[in-house]
Amino acid sequence: MDLQLTGRVVLVTGGSDGLGAALVRTLVAEGARVAFCGRDEARLHAVAEQVIGGPGEAFGRVADVRDPQALAGFVTAATDRFGAVHALVNNAGASSTGPFEKHADEVWQADLDLKLYAAIRACRLVLPLLREAGGGAIVNSLAIGARAPGAGSTPTSVTRAAGLALTKALSKEFGPDGVRVNAVLVGLVRSGQWERAAAREKIAVEDLYHRMGHNSDIPLGRVGRAEEFADLVAFLVSARAAYLTGTAINFDGGLSPVA
């Protein structure tokens, strides 16, 4: 199926590792022009090199999405390079969980800054550009805890629930402008953070994934793959998903108790 992404400009935050890096590779393979950001310059360069020679093109920029000026600079660099924006994927974020009583205000604020306020600011920056382009798409990468929070899941579950509300509100407000806003709720998926966790535990990463897949009651019996996440998001930002907005899709192998 042709996703009709050739020449479309897509911005991806948190694009230097894991799910974001997989998405950059998939979008370029589909012919899109991709601007992506992250905090690690070496990882940005590595992803950019991986897509050289693809049907599309990509460039990475060092930017901490928690910094409003850095985020604005990223969006400006993307428009200077490509001349337009057709889609935004808010993917930056890392899990922060633990006992509620151990989280000081600083922990909550850091999580909100990284996952919620960064997405709010990115949407605010990009919405005028999407209107200029005649419409477009925003995808917020969230987590299944947004719908089904468990014990010890704060602050991430609360921040992600706010992101879910943001998704629905913006879909209602900007639908008349032809801007679609959807979310992907991620469960357990292979990523760089789990590779680093395996290294800290001094075990093979495949052993960790096997343990996670069989000890987490995932109906499909395995953790997801970053490439599978990328396929879903690429579809959501494409013209093939033209009648989808205001929805949140569980990407979790059936793990969440809430559909």
Coordinates of C-alpha atoms in Angstrom, one line a residue:
M1 CA 0.0 0.0 0.0
D2 CA 1.4 3.4 -1.0
L3 CA 1.2 5.7 2.0
Q4 CA 1.6 8.7 -0.3
L5 CA 4.3 10.2 1.9
T6 CA 6.7 11.1 -0.9
G7 CA 7.8 14.7 -0.3
R8 CA 5.8 15.2 2.8
V9 CA 7.6 16.9 5.7
V10 CA 7.4 15.2 9.1
L11 CA 8.9 16.5 12.3
V12 CA 9.8 13.9 14.9
T13 CA 10.9 14.7 18.5
G14 CA 12.9 12.1 20.3
G15 CA 14.1 10.7 17.0
S16 CA 17.7 9.7 17.8
D17 CA 17.0 6.4 19.5
G18 CA 14.6 3.5 19.8
L19 CA 11.0 4.1 18.6
G20 CA 11.9 7.5 17.2
A21 CA 14.9 6.3 15.2
A22 CA 12.8 3.5 13.8
L23 CA 10.2 6.0 12.7
V24 CA 12.7 8.2 11.0
R25 CA 14.0 5.2 9.0
T26 CA 10.5 4.1 8.0
L27 CA 9.4 7.6 7.0
V28 CA 12.5 8.1 4.8
A29 CA 12.0 4.7 3.2
E30 CA 8.5 5.9 2.3
G31 CA 9.9 9.0 0.6
A32 CA 9.2 11.6 3.3
R33 CA 11.4 14.4 4.3
V34 CA 12.1 14.1 8.0
A35 CA 13.5 16.6 10.6
F36 CA 14.2 14.9 13.9
C37 CA 15.7 16.0 17.2
G38 CA 17.3 14.6 20.3
R39 CA 19.9 15.4 22.9
D40 CA 22.7 13.1 21.8
E41 CA 24.6 14.4 18.8
A42 CA 26.3 11.1 18.1
R43 CA 23.0 9.2 18.0
L44 CA 21.5 11.9 15.7
H45 CA 24.4 11.5 13.3
A46 CA 24.1 7.7 13.4
V47 CA 20.5 7.8 12.5
A48 CA 21.1 10.3 9.7
E49 CA 23.8 8.1 8.2
Q50 CA 21.5 5.1 8.3
V51 CA 19.0 6.8 5.9
I52 CA 21.5 8.2 3.4
G53 CA 20.5 7.1 -0.1
G54 CA 16.8 6.4 0.8
P55 CA 13.9 7.6 -1.2
G56 CA 13.4 10.5 1.2
E57 CA 15.8 12.5 3.2
A58 CA 16.4 13.5 6.8
F59 CA 18.4 15.7 9.0
G60 CA 18.9 15.7 12.8
R61 CA 19.3 18.6 15.1
V62 CA 20.4 18.7 18.7
A63 CA 17.5 20.0 20.8
D64 CA 16.2 19.4 24.3
V65 CA 12.4 19.6 23.9
R66 CA 12.2 20.8 27.5
D67 CA 13.8 24.1 26.4
P68 CA 11.3 26.3 24.6
Q69 CA 13.9 28.1 22.6
A70 CA 15.6 24.9 21.5
L71 CA 12.3 23.5 20.4
A72 CA 11.4 26.6 18.5
G73 CA 14.9 26.5 16.9
F74 CA 14.2 22.9 15.8
V75 CA 10.9 23.8 14.1
T76 CA 12.5 26.9 12.4
A77 CA 15.4 24.8 11.1
A78 CA 13.0 22.3 9.7
T79 CA 10.9 24.9 7.9
D80 CA 14.1 26.7 6.6
R81 CA 15.3 23.4 5.2
F82 CA 12.1 22.0 3.8
G83 CA 9.8 25.0 3.4
A84 CA 6.7 23.4 5.0
V85 CA 5.5 21.0 7.7
H86 CA 2.8 18.4 7.0
A87 CA 3.0 16.3 10.2
L88 CA 4.4 16.3 13.8
V89 CA 5.2 13.3 15.9
N90 CA 5.6 14.1 19.6
N91 CA 7.8 11.1 20.6
A92 CA 10.2 12.5 23.2
G93 CA 9.9 11.0 26.6
A94 CA 11.2 8.4 29.0
S95 CA 9.4 6.4 31.7
S96 CA 9.5 7.8 35.2
T97 CA 7.6 5.6 37.8
G98 CA 7.8 4.6 41.4
P99 CA 6.0 4.9 44.7
F100 CA 3.9 8.1 44.9
E101 CA 5.1 9.2 48.3
K102 CA 8.7 9.2 47.1
H103 CA 8.1 11.7 44.3
A104 CA 8.9 15.3 45.2
D105 CA 7.5 18.2 43.2
E106 CA 10.7 18.3 41.2
V107 CA 10.1 14.8 39.8
W108 CA 6.6 15.7 38.8
Q109 CA 7.7 18.9 37.1
A110 CA 10.5 17.2 35.2
D111 CA 8.0 14.6 33.8
L112 CA 5.5 17.3 32.9
D113 CA 8.2 19.4 31.2
L114 CA 9.5 16.5 29.1
K115 CA 6.2 14.8 28.1
L116 CA 3.4 17.3 28.3
Y117 CA 4.7 20.8 28.0
A118 CA 7.1 19.9 25.2
A119 CA 4.2 18.4 23.2
I120 CA 2.0 21.4 24.0
R121 CA 4.7 23.8 22.7
A122 CA 5.5 21.7 19.7
C123 CA 1.8 21.6 18.7
R124 CA 1.5 25.4 19.2
L125 CA 4.5 26.0 17.0
V126 CA 3.5 23.6 14.2
L127 CA -0.3 24.2 14.0
P128 CA 0.1 27.4 11.9
L129 CA 2.4 25.6 9.6
L130 CA -0.1 22.7 9.2
R131 CA -2.8 25.2 8.3
E132 CA -0.6 26.8 5.7
A133 CA 0.0 23.4 4.2
G134 CA -3.8 22.9 3.9
G135 CA -3.9 20.4 6.8
G136 CA -1.9 17.7 8.3
A137 CA -1.4 15.3 11.2
I138 CA -0.1 15.2 14.7
V139 CA 0.6 11.9 16.5
N140 CA 1.3 11.9 20.2
S141 CA 3.3 8.9 21.4
L142 CA 1.9 8.0 24.9
A143 CA 1.7 4.8 27.0
I144 CA -1.1 2.4 27.9
G145 CA -0.9 3.7 31.5
A146 CA -2.7 6.8 30.2
R147 CA -5.9 4.7 30.2
A148 CA -5.1 2.0 32.7
P149 CA -2.7 3.3 35.3
G150 CA -1.4 0.8 37.9
A151 CA 0.1 1.1 41.3
G152 CA 3.5 2.8 41.2
S153 CA 2.9 4.2 37.8
T154 CA 3.2 7.9 38.6
P155 CA 4.1 10.4 37.4
T156 CA 4.3 8.9 33.9
S157 CA 0.7 7.6 33.9
V158 CA -0.7 11.0 35.0
T159 CA 1.4 12.9 32.5
R160 CA 0.4 10.5 29.7
A161 CA -3.3 10.8 30.7
A162 CA -3.0 14.5 30.2
G163 CA -1.4 13.9 26.8
L164 CA -4.5 11.8 25.9
A165 CA -6.8 14.6 26.9
L166 CA -4.7 17.0 24.8
T167 CA -5.0 14.7 21.8
K168 CA -8.8 14.6 22.0
A169 CA -9.2 18.3 22.7
L170 CA -7.0 19.3 19.7
S171 CA -8.7 16.9 17.4
K172 CA -12.0 18.6 18.1
E173 CA -10.6 22.1 17.9
F174 CA -8.5 21.8 14.7
G175 CA -10.5 19.2 12.8
P176 CA -12.1 22.0 10.8
D177 CA -8.7 23.1 9.7
G178 CA -8.0 19.7 8.3
V179 CA -5.5 18.8 11.1
R180 CA -5.9 15.3 12.4
V181 CA -4.6 14.5 16.0
N182 CA -4.2 10.9 17.2
A183 CA -2.3 9.0 19.8
V184 CA -0.4 5.7 20.0
L185 CA -0.5 4.1 23.5
V186 CA 2.7 2.1 23.8
G187 CA 3.1 -1.0 25.9
L188 CA 6.3 -3.0 26.2
V189 CA 8.4 -2.4 23.1
R190 CA 12.1 -3.1 22.2
S191 CA 14.1 0.1 22.6
G192 CA 17.4 1.6 23.6
Q193 CA 16.3 2.0 27.2
W194 CA 15.8 -1.8 27.6
E195 CA 19.2 -2.4 26.0
R196 CA 20.7 -0.1 28.6
A197 CA 18.7 -1.9 31.3
A198 CA 20.1 -5.2 30.2
A199 CA 23.6 -3.8 30.2
R200 CA 23.1 -2.6 33.8
E201 CA 21.8 -6.1 34.8
K202 CA 24.7 -7.7 32.9
I203 CA 22.4 -10.0 30.9
A204 CA 21.8 -10.5 27.2
V205 CA 19.1 -8.1 25.9
E206 CA 17.3 -11.0 24.2
D207 CA 17.0 -12.7 27.6
L208 CA 15.5 -9.6 29.0
Y209 CA 13.0 -9.3 26.2
H210 CA 12.1 -13.0 26.6
R211 CA 11.5 -12.5 30.3
M212 CA 9.4 -9.4 29.7
G213 CA 7.3 -11.0 27.1
H214 CA 6.5 -14.1 29.2
N215 CA 6.2 -12.4 32.6
S216 CA 4.0 -9.5 31.7
D217 CA 0.8 -11.4 30.6
I218 CA 1.0 -10.1 27.0
P219 CA -1.5 -12.2 25.0
L220 CA 0.9 -12.3 22.0
G221 CA 3.7 -13.5 24.3
R222 CA 6.3 -11.1 23.2
V223 CA 7.3 -7.4 23.4
G224 CA 6.8 -5.2 20.4
R225 CA 9.3 -4.1 17.8
A226 CA 10.2 -0.5 17.1
E227 CA 9.6 -1.1 13.4
E228 CA 6.1 -2.2 14.1
F229 CA 5.5 1.1 16.0
A230 CA 7.0 3.0 13.1
D231 CA 4.7 1.3 10.6
L232 CA 1.6 2.3 12.7
V233 CA 2.7 5.9 13.1
A234 CA 3.7 6.3 9.4
F235 CA 0.1 5.2 8.5
L236 CA -1.4 7.7 11.0
V237 CA 0.5 10.6 9.5
S238 CA -0.3 9.5 5.9
A239 CA -3.2 10.3 3.7
R240 CA -4.4 6.7 4.1
A241 CA -5.6 7.7 7.6
A242 CA -7.5 10.7 6.3
Y243 CA -10.6 9.8 8.3
L244 CA -8.9 9.0 11.6
T245 CA -8.7 11.7 14.3
G246 CA -9.2 12.0 18.0
T247 CA -8.4 8.3 18.5
A248 CA -5.8 6.5 20.6
I249 CA -4.6 3.1 19.4
N250 CA -3.1 0.6 21.9
F251 CA 0.2 -0.7 20.6
D252 CA 0.8 -3.4 23.3
G253 CA 0.1 -6.9 22.0
G254 CA -3.2 -6.9 23.9
L255 CA -1.6 -6.1 27.3
S256 CA -3.9 -3.3 28.3
P257 CA -7.2 -4.2 30.0
V258 CA -8.8 -1.2 28.4
A259 CA -9.5 -1.1 24.6

